[in-house]
XYZ file of C-alpha atoms in Angstrom:
292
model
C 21.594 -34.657 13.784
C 18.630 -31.893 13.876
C 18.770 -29.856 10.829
C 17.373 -26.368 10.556
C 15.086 -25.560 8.525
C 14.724 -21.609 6.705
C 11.698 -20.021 7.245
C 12.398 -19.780 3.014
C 12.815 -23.205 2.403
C 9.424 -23.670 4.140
C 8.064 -21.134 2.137
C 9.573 -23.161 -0.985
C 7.452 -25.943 0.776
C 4.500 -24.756 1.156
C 4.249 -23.515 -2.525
C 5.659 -27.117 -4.329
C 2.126 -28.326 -2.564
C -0.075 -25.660 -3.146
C 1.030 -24.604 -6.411
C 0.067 -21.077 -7.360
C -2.877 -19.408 -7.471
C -4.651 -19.573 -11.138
C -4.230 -15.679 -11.637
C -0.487 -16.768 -11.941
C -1.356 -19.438 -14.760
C -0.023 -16.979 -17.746
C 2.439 -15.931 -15.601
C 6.122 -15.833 -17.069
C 8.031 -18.919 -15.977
C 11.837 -17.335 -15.892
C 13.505 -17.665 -12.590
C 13.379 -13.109 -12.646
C 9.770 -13.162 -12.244
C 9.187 -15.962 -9.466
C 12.409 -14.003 -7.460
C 10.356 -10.640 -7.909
C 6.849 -12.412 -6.855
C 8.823 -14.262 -3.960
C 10.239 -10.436 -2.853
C 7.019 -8.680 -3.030
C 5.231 -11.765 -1.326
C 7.655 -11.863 1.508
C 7.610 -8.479 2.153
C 3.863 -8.670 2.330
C 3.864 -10.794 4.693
C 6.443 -9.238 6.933
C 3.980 -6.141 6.966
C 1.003 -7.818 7.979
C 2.729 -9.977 10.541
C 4.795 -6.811 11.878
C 1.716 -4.743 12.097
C -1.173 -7.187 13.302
C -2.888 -6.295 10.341
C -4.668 -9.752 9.927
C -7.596 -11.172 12.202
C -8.861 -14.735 10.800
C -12.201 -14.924 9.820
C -12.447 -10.958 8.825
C -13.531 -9.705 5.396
C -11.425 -6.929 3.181
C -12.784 -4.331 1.017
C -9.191 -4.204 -1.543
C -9.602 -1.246 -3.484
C -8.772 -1.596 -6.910
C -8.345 1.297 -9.042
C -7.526 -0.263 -11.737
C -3.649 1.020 -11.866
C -0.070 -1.254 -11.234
C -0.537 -0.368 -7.701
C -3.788 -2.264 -6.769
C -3.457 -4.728 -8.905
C -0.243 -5.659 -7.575
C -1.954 -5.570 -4.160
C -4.795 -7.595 -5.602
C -2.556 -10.427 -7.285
C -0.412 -10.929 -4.131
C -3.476 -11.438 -1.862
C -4.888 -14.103 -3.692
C -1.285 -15.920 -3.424
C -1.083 -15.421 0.060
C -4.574 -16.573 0.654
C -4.513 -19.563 -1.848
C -1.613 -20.793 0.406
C -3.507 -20.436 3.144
C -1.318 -18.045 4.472
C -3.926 -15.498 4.675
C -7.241 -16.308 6.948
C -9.307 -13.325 5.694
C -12.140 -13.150 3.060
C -11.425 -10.774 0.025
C -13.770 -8.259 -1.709
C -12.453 -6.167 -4.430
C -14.094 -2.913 -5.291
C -13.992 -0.337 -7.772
C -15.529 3.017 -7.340
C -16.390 4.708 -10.713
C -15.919 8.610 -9.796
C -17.475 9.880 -13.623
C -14.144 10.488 -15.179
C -14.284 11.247 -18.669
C -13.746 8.070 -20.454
C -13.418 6.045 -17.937
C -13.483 2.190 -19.618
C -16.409 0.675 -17.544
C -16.057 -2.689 -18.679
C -12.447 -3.405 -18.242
C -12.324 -4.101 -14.585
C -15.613 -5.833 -14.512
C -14.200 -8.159 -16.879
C -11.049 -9.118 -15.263
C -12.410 -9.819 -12.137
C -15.201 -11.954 -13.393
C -12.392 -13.964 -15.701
C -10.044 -14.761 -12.437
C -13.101 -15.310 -10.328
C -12.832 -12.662 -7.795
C -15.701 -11.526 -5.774
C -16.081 -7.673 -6.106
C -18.340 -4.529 -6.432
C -18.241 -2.024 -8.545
C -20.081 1.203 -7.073
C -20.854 4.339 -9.497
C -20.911 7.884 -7.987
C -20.136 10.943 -9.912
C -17.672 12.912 -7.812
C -15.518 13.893 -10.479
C -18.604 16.647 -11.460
C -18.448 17.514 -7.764
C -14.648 18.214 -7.952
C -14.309 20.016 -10.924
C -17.440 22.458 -9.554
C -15.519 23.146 -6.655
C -12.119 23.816 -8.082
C -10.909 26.306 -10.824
C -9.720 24.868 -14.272
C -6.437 23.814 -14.073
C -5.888 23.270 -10.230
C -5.085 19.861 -8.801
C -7.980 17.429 -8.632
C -6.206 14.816 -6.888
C -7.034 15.692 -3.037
C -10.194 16.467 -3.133
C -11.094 13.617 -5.495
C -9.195 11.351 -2.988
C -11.339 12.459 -0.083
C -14.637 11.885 -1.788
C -13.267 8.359 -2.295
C -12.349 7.442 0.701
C -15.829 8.291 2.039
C -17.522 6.256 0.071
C -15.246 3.363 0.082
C -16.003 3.548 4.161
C -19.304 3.612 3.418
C -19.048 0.514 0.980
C -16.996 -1.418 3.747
C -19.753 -0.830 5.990
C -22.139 -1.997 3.690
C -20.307 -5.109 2.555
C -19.424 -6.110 6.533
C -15.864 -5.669 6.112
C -13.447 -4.810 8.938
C -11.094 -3.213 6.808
C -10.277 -1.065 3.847
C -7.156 -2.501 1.811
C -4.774 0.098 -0.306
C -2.120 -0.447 -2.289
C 0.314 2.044 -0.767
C 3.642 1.210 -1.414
C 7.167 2.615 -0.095
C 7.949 5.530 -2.239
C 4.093 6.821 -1.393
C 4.862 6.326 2.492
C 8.223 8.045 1.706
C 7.354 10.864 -0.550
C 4.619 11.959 2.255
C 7.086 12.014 4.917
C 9.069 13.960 2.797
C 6.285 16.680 2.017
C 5.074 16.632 5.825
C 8.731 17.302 6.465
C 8.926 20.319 3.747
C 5.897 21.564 3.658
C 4.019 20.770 6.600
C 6.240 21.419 9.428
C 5.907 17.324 10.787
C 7.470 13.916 10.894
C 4.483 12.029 9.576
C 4.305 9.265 6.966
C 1.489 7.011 5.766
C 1.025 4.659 8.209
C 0.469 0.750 7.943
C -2.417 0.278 9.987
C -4.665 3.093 10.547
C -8.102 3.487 12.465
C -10.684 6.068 10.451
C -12.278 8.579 12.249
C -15.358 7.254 13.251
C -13.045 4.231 15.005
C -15.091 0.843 13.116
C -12.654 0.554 10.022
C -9.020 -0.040 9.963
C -7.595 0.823 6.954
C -4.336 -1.027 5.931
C -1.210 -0.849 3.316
C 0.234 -4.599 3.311
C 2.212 -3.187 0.691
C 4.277 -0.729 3.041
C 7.317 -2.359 2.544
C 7.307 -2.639 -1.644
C 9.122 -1.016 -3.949
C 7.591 1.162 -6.772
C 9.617 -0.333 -9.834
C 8.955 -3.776 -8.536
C 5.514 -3.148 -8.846
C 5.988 -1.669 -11.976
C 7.781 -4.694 -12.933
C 5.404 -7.139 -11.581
C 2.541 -5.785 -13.130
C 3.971 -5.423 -16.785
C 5.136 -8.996 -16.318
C 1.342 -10.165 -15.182
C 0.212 -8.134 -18.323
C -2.519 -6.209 -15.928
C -5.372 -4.230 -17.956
C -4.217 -0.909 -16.210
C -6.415 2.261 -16.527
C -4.711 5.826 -17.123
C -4.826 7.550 -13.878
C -5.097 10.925 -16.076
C -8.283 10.201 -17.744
C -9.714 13.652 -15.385
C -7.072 15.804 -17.148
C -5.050 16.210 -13.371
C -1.779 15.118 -11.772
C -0.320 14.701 -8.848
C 0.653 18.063 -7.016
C 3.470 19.298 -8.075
C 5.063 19.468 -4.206
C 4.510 15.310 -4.827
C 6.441 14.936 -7.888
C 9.378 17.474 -6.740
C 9.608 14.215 -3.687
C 9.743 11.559 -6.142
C 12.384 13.258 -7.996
C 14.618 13.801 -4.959
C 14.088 10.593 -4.073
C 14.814 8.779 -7.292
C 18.248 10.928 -7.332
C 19.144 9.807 -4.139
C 18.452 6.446 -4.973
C 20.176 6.614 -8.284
C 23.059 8.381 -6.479
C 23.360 5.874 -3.609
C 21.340 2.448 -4.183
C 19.663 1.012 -1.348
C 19.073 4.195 0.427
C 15.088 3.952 0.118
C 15.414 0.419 1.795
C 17.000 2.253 4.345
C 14.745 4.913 4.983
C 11.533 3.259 5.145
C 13.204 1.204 8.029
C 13.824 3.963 9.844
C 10.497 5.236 10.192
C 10.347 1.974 11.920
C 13.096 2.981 13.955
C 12.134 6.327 15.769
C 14.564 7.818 19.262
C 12.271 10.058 20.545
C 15.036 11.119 23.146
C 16.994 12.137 19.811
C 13.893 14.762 18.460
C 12.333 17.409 19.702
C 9.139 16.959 21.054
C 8.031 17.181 24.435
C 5.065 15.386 23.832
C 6.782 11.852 23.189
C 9.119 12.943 25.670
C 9.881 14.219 28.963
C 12.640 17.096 28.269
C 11.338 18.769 31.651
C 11.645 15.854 33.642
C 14.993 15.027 32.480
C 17.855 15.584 35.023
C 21.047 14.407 35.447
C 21.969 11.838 38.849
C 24.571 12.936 40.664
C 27.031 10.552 41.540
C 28.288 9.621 45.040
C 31.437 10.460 46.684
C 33.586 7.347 47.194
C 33.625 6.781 51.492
């Protein structure tokens, strides 16, 4: 008699011989933490087989700001690629933008403790924001834009294929929701993503991830995080007003975020209302034939 075999209890396989990777060697032991790393693993996984994110042999710039976020993204990585589950070379990177009291040495350190290849690139654009904008407004756009260019330009540098972020599902979700509000659109962030100039991808394995399990996972891993305030800014407050109606839905009716980040991966564009993905005009009705 043939007996089938889960595509978990291979998974369960595959780890009893490889073990874990040595970033997981502090690691809490309870049965909680290895069901949240097994969640955020598999759904990992289903993002970068879903999306054809992964091309063996390529190299990844991860950006690692030093938040939950990243370092999630980081952590889950290595698993995948210390069970040879992941056929990609890994560079991490951290781009020091001048914030006031930024702590240089913290990410430095970790990554040289858990033996991580990485680069960490100084440029001021935090001087360069707060020139351009008046006291008080919203660094957090600009500054992101400045960062992005020169994490394209360290990708280049560094020969990788790819720029890594740690986007999770309440970012993806809270920018449909502001496209949707504000900007008139039904846009989201996307998984995979070509840049401008058409040599980078840029991807979010984390797509399918919950915020509070990241939280979660990274209070459990006992990550050095960094303040993401150390410039004095926040997030806008259009982004906040999203993750407040989303939290209230979700605290109203659980499992509704789950369901709405599938359905951007479930789009009728019969059922919307744009010509352009499709063909109102051309639409007509068949009339029938009269029985002979």
């Amino acid at each position: 008699m043939n007996e089938i075999i889960s595509q978990e209890q291979i998974e369960e396989s595959a780890e009893a011989i490889a073990g874990a990777h040595p970033l997981f060697a502090a690691a809490p032991q309870s049965g909680e933490f290895n069901k949240l790393r097994k969640r955020l693993v598999r759904q990992t996984r289903e993002a970068l087989d879903k999306f054809g994110m992964v091309t063996p042999d390529d190299r990844w710039l991860v950006a690692l700001s030093g938040g939950k976020d990243s370092y999630g993204l980081l952590a889950i990585l290595l698993d995948l690629k210390w069970r040879g589950m992941l056929p990609v070379e890994l560079l991490a990177c951290n781009l020091d933008q001048g914030q006031p009291n930024f702590p240089k040495h913290i990410l430095p350190e970790y990554l040289s403790k858990i033996g991580v290849p990485h680069r960490i690139e100084y440029q001021d654009t935090y001087s360069i924001v707060t020139d351009k904008l008046p006291a008080g407004a919203t660094y957090c756009s600009l500054c992101s834009r400045l960062r992005r260019g020169h994490l394209y330009r360290i990708a280049r540098e560094e020969g990788c294929s790819a720029l890594v972020l740690g986007h999770h599902r309440e970012d993806s979700l809270e920018t449909f929701f502001l496209n949707l509000f504000h900007g008139g659109r039904l846009a989201a962030m996307p998984p995979k993503l070509r840049n401008d100039d058409g040599d980078l991808m840029v991807l979010r394995p984390l797509i399918y991830c919950a915020e509070p399990d990241l939280a979660r996972f990274a209070e459990a891993m006992a990550f050095p995080i960094i303040p993401c305030d150390l410039c004095g800014s926040q997030d806008g407050l259009q982004r906040n007003a999203m993750k407040a109606m989303l939290n209230d839905i979700e605290q109203r009716q659980p499992g509704r975020k789950d369901i709405m980040i599938r359905a951007l991966g479930n789009a009728n564009p019969s059922h919307l209302l744009d010509p352009k993905l499709f063909d109102f005009a051309g639409l007509a009705a068949v009339p029938t034939r009269d029985a002979d």
